[in-house]
XYZ file of C-alpha atoms in Angstrom:
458
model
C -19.447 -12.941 9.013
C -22.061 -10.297 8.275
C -23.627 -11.114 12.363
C -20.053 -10.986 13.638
C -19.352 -7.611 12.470
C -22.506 -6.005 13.702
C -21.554 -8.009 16.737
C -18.467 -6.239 17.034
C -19.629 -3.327 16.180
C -22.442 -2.791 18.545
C -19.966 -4.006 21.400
C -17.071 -1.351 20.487
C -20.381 1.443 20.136
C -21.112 -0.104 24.015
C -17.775 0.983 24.458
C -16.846 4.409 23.746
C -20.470 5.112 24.996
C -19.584 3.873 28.683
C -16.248 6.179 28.385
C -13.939 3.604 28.219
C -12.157 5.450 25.309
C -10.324 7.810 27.095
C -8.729 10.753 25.155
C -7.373 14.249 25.095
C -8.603 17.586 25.566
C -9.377 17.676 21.773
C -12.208 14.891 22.879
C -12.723 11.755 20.528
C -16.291 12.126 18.460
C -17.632 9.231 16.245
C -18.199 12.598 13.551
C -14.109 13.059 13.846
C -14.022 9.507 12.423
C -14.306 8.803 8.697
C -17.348 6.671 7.236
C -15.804 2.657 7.351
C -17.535 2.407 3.741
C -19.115 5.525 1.620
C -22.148 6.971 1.503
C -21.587 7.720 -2.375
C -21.200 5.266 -4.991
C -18.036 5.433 -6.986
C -17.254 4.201 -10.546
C -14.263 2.058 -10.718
C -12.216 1.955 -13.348
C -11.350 -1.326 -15.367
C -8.776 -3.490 -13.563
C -6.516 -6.353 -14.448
C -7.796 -8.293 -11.413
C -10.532 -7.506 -9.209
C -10.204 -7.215 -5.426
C -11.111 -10.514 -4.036
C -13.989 -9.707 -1.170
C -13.331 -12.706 0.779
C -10.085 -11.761 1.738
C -8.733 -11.399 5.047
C -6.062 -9.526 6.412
C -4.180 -11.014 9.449
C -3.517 -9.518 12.365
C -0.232 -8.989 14.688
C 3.060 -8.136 14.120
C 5.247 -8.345 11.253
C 9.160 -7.989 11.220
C 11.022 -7.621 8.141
C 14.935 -8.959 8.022
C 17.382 -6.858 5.504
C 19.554 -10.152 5.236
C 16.938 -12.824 4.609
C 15.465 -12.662 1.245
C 11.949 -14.141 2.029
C 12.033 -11.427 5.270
C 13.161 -8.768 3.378
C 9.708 -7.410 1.613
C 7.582 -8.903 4.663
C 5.714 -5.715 5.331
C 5.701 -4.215 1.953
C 4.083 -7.636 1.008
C 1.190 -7.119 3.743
C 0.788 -3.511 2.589
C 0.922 -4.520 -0.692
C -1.792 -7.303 -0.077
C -3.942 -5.280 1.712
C -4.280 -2.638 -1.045
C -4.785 -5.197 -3.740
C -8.182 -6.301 -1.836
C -9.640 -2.526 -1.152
C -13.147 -2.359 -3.022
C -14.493 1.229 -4.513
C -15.964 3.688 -2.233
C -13.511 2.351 0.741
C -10.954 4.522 2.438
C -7.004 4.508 2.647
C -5.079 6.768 4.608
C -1.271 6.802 5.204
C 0.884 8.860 6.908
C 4.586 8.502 6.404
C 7.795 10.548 6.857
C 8.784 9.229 3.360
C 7.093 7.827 0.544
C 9.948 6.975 -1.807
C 8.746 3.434 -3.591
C 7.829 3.224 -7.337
C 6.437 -0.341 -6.337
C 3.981 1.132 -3.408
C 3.202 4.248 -5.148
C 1.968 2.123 -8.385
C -0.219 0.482 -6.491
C -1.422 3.357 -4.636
C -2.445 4.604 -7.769
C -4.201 1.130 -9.182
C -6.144 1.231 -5.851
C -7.784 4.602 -6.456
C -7.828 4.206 -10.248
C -10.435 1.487 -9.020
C -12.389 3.760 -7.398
C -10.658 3.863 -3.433
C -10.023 6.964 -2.299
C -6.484 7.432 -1.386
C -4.943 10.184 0.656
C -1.437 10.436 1.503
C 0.511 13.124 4.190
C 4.557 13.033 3.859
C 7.146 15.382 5.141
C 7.032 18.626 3.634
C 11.258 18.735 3.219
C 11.296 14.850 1.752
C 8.385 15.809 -0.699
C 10.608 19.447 -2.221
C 14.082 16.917 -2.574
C 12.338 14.306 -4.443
C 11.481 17.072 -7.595
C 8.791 15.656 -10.074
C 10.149 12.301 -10.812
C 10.196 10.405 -8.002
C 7.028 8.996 -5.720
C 5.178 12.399 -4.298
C 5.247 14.201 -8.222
C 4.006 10.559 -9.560
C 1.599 10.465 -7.005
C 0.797 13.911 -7.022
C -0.314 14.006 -10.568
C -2.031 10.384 -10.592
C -4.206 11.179 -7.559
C -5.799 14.195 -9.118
C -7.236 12.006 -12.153
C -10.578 10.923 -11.554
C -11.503 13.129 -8.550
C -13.726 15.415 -10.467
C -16.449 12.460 -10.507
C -16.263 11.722 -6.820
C -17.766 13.411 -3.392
C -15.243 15.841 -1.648
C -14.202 14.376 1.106
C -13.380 10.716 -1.455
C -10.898 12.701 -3.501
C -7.840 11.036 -3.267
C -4.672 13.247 -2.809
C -1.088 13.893 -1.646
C 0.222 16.467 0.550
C 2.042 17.337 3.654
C 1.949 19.921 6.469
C 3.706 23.006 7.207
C 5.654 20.953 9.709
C 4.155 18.996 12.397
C 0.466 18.317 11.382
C -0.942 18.819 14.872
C 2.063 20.955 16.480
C 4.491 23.688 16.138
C 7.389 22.992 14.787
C 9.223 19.612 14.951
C 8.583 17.035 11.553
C 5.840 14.776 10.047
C 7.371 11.558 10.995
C 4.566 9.123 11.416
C 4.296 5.512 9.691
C 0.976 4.213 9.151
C -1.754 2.970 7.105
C -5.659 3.193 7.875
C -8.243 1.329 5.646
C -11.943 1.300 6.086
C -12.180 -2.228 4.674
C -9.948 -4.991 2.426
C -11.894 -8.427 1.129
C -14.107 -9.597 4.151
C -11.549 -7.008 6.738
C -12.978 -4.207 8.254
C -11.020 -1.148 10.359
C -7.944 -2.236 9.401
C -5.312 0.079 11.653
C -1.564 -1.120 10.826
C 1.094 1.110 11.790
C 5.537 0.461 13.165
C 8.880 1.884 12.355
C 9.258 1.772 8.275
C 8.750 4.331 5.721
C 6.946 3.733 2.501
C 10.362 3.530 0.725
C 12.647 0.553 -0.418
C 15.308 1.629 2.094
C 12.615 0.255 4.999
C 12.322 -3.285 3.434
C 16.262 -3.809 2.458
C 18.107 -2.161 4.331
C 16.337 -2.227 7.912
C 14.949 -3.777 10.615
C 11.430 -2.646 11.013
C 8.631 -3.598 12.635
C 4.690 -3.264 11.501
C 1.464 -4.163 13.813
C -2.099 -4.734 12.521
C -5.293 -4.209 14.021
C -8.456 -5.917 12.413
C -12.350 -5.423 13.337
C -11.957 -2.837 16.054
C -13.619 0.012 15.122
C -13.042 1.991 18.890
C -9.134 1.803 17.521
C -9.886 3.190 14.257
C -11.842 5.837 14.921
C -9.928 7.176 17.395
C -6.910 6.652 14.614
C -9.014 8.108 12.328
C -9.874 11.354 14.680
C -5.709 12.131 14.779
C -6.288 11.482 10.880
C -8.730 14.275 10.641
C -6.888 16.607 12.786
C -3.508 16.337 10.785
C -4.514 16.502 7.390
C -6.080 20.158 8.526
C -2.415 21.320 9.605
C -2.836 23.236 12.566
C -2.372 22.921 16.489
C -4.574 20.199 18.290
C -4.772 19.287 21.745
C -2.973 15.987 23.119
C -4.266 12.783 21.763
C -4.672 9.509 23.718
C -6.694 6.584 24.493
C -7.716 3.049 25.415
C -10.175 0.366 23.967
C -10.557 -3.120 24.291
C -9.178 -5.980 22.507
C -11.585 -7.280 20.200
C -9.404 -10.264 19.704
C -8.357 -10.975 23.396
C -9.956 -11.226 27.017
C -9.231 -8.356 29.474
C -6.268 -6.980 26.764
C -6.377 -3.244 26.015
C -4.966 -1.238 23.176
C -3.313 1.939 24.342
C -2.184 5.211 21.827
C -0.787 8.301 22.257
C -0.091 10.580 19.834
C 2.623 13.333 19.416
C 3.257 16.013 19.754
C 3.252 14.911 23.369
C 2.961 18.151 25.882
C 1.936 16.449 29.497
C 2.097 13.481 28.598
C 3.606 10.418 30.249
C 6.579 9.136 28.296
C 5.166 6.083 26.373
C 8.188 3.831 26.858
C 8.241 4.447 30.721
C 4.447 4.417 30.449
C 5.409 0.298 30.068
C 9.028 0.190 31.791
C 8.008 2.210 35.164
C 5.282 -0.913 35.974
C 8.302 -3.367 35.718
C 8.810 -5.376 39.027
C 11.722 -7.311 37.956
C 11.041 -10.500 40.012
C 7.921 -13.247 40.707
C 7.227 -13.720 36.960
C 5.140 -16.491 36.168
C 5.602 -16.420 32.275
C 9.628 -16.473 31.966
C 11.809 -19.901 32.581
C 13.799 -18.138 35.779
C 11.165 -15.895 37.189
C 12.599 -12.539 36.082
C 10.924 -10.050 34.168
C 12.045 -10.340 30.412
C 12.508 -6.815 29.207
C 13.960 -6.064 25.452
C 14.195 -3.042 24.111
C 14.967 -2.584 20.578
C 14.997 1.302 19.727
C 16.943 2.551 16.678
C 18.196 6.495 18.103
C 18.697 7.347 21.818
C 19.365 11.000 21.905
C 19.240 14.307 24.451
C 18.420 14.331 27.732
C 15.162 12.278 27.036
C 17.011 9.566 25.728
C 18.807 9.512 28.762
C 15.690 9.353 31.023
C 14.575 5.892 29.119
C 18.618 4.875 29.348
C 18.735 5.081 33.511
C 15.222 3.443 33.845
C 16.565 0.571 31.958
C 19.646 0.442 33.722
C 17.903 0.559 36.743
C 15.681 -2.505 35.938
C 19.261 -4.003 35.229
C 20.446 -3.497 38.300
C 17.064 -4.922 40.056
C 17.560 -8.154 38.592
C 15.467 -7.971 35.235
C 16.639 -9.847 32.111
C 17.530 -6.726 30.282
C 18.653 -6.725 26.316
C 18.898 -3.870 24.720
C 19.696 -3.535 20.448
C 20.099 -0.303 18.542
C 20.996 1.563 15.945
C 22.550 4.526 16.991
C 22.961 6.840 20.596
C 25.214 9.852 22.154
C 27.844 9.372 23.754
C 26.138 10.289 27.121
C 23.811 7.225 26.930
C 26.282 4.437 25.631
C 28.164 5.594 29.157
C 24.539 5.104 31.255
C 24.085 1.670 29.395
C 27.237 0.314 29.676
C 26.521 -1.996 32.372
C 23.692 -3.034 30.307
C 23.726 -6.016 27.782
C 23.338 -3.956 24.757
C 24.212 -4.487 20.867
C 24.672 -2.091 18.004
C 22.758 -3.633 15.141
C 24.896 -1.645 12.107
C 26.337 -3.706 9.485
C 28.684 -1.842 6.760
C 28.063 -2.872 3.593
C 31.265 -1.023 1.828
C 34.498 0.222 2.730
C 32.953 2.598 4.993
C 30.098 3.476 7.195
C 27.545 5.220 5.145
C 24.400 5.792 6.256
C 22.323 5.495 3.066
C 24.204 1.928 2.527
C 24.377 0.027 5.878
C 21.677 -2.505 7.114
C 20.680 -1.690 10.546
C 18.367 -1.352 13.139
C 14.945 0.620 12.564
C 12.442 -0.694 15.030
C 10.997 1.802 18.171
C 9.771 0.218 20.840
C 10.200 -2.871 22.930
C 8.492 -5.968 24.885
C 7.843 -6.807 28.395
C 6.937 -10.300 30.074
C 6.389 -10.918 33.788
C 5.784 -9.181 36.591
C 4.057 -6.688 34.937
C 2.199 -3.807 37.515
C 1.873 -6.477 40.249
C 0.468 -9.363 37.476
C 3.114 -12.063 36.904
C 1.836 -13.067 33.869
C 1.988 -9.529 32.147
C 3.159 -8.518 28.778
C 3.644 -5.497 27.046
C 4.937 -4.269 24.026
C 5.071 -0.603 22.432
C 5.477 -0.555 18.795
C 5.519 3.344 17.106
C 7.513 5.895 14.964
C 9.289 7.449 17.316
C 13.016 8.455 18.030
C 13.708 8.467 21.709
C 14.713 12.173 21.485
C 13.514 15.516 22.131
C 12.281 15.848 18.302
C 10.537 13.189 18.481
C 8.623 14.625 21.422
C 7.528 17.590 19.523
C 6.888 16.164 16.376
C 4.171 14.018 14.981
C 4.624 10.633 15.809
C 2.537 7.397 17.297
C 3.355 4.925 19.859
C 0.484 2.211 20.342
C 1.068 0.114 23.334
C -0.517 -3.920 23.628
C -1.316 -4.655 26.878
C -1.481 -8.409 27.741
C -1.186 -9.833 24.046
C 1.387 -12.733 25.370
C 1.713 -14.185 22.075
C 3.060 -10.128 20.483
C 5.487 -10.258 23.323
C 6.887 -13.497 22.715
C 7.415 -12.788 19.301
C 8.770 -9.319 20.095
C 11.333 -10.525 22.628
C 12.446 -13.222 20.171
C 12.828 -11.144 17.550
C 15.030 -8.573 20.142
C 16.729 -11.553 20.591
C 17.785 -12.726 17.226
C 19.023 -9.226 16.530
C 21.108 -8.942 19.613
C 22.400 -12.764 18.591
C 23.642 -11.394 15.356
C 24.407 -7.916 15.814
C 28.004 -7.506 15.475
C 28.802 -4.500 18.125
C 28.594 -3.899 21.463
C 28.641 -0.313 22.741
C 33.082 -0.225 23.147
C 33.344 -0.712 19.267
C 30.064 1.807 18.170
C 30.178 3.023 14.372
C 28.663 6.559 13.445
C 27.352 4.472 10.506
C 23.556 6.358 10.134
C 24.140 9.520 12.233
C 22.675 12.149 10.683
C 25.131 14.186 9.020
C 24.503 18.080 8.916
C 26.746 18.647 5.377
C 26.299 15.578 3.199
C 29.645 14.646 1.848
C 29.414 14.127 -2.157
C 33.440 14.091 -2.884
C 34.756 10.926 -4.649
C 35.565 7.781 -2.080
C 33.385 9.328 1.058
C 30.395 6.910 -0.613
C 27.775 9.594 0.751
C 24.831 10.051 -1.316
C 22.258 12.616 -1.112
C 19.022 11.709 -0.370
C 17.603 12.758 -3.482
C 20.512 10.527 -5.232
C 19.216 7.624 -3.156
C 18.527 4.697 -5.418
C 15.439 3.287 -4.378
C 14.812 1.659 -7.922
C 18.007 -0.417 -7.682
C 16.528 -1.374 -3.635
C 13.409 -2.743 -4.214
C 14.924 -4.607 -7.530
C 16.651 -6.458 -4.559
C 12.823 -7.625 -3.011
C 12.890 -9.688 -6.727
């Protein structure tokens, strides 16, 4: 194991050095990139049960299902897992629009009362509703225990940004998790579309990819890392690398805020050719798209692409959770499906299981190879917010067996989903004055109860 990581390692170093990383203006530096292991010892406290160094963390993509109760906690679970197995001296980092989750944030705190430094950027609004009680003040004061003992930059913390971390404006709205090593697992990069709260494993659809032994992908994670937790304006953020896992794949990111660049959905969708696949039973490009909010006139953009590769003869599905008016009328040809199921008497956004994921999946005729596959997995709204705000979008080029299970899962959802765009619900709309009179069953989000959630995952 030991010659297969230095293996790896020397051939991601081969790499970035030949410029196949390709980023930003901000540049991507191995010194942006946090240690994968410290420098300086650090005492663990006494645990109930050790991390267990030969563990490994799998790779690929995880769905969770609100309806299923062995799906429901899938990517808490791997989360959960993963944390369990983090040794002293290593790293976690998460960024999340909401950390909400007694169960995560207790063992957040078990992993750094261990000796892992833990650091933790949430949305600045989320963090003031929550008051003392809930996960940032538990957090907040658990994370400063300890820290006196260890080198700066392994303190463990919790904070969040004026607004957008590496922008102007806009919100902190990212979802990930970056870990320098768990068991025998180094670089671990796993980021998708669910919060750190119970609402992501029971109520929604949500999707979460992991990356194992790359180090060119975490580093350049890790470089975004170190830019947001300074909370100030950075240039725009991209790259490639290698798969470490598969022949000839690549790994694309970008990063929000976006500025110039290229949209990442019709980064994949505009090197569609809809016909002379190779991979799909008829020969038509498979595309399925399963996005939870369409909105403005970027929404709109992605909405007449895909209606376009409709109308060229690709095997278009579409499932989401909700979208203006304006783009239900551009999709309407489309096959399309409202996940939204209502749970009470009425919509109600805090109740309702529905449809979470951003991103989709792509196999066939893929720019000009008809055995190409894609599929973008991030945090991101399609809407003009979530171009300005911070948010990822990491894109797996030719990883046939992500695709397949992507386009299944599309599937299953748009199988089950019980609305099609003529009978669409305002179920999870944001609402700009949050109704609290008896019978509207509106709660505020600081009335949310998370406890009774994950007591659900049970």
């Amino acid at each position: 194991m030991a010659a297969r990581t230095r293996g790896i390692a020397a051939l991601a170093a081969l790499f970035l050095t030949m410029g196949l990383l390709v980023a930003g203006p901000a540049g991507l530096t191995r010194a942006d990139a946090a240690p994968a292991a410290a420098t300086t010892p650090v005492v663990a406290k006494k645990a109930k049960k050790q991390p267990n160094p030969a563990y490994v963390v799998t790779p690929g993509i995880t769905f969770n299902h609100p309806f299923k109760a062995k799906k429901r906690g899938a990517i808490q679970r791997k989360i959960i897992k993963t944390l369990k197995n983090v040794e002293p001296g290593q790293t976690v980092r998460v960024m999340t629009w909401n950390f909400d989750s007694p169960l995560l944030a207790g063992k957040m705190i078990a992993a750094h009362n261990r000796g892992v430094s833990v650091q933790i950027i949430m949305a600045r609004g989320l963090a003031r509703e929550q008051g003392s009680h809930r996960s940032y003040g538990v957090l907040t004061r658990a994370l400063k225990k300890g820290n006196a003992d260890r080198p700066k930059e392994l303190r463990s913390w919790i904070r969040t940004c004026s607004a957008t971390c590496r922008g102007k404006g806009g919100a902190m709205h990212n979802k990930m998790m970056l870990v320098s090593k768990s068991g025998a697992t180094n670089w671990i990069v796993m980021q998708g579309s669910g919060n750190f709260t119970g609402a992501a494993a029971v109520q929604q659809f949500n999707d979460w990819t992991t990356v194992t032994e790359n180090q060119a992908l975490y580093d350049g994670w890790m470089t975004m890392w170190n830019q947001a937790k300074k909370d100030k304006k950075f240039p725009a953020l991209q790259f490639t690398v290698p798969s470490t896992t598969i022949p000839g794949a690549t790994i694309t990111t970008q990063f929000a805020p976006h500025r110039d660049q290229v949209d990442p959905p019709l980064r994949v969708l505009n090197k569609v050719q809809c016909n002379g696949a190779a991979n799909t039973a008829n020969g038509r490009t498979k595309v399925r798209v399963a996005n939870a909010v369409w909105g403005d006139e970027r929404g709109a953009r992605i909405a007449r692409k895909v209606r376009e590769l409709h109308f060229q003869g690709c095997d278009v599905r579409v499932v989401f959770m909700m979208m203006s008016g304006k783009i239900r009328s551009i999709l309407a040809p489309v096959p399309a499906k409202q996940m939204v199921y209502i749970t009470g008497a009425t919509a109600n956004k805090f109740k309702d299981r529905y449809v979470h994921l951003k991103g989709l999946a792509v196999q066939g005729n893929l720019d000009g190879n008809p055995n190409g596959s894609a599929v973008l997995s991030s945090s991101e709204n399609w809407t003009q917010l979530g171009w300005f705000s911070d948010e990822h979008d990491i894109i797996f080029w030719d990883d046939a067996a992500m695709a397949a299970k992507y386009s299944d899962w599309a599937d299953m959802i748009f199988n089950t989903a019980p609305r099609s765009l003529a009978n669409y619900v305002n179920s999870a709309d944001p609402d700009p004055v949050v109704r609290v009179k008896p019978g509207t069953e509106y709660l505020s989000p600081q009335d949310y109860p998370f406890h009774e959630l994950e007591a659900e995952l049970n």
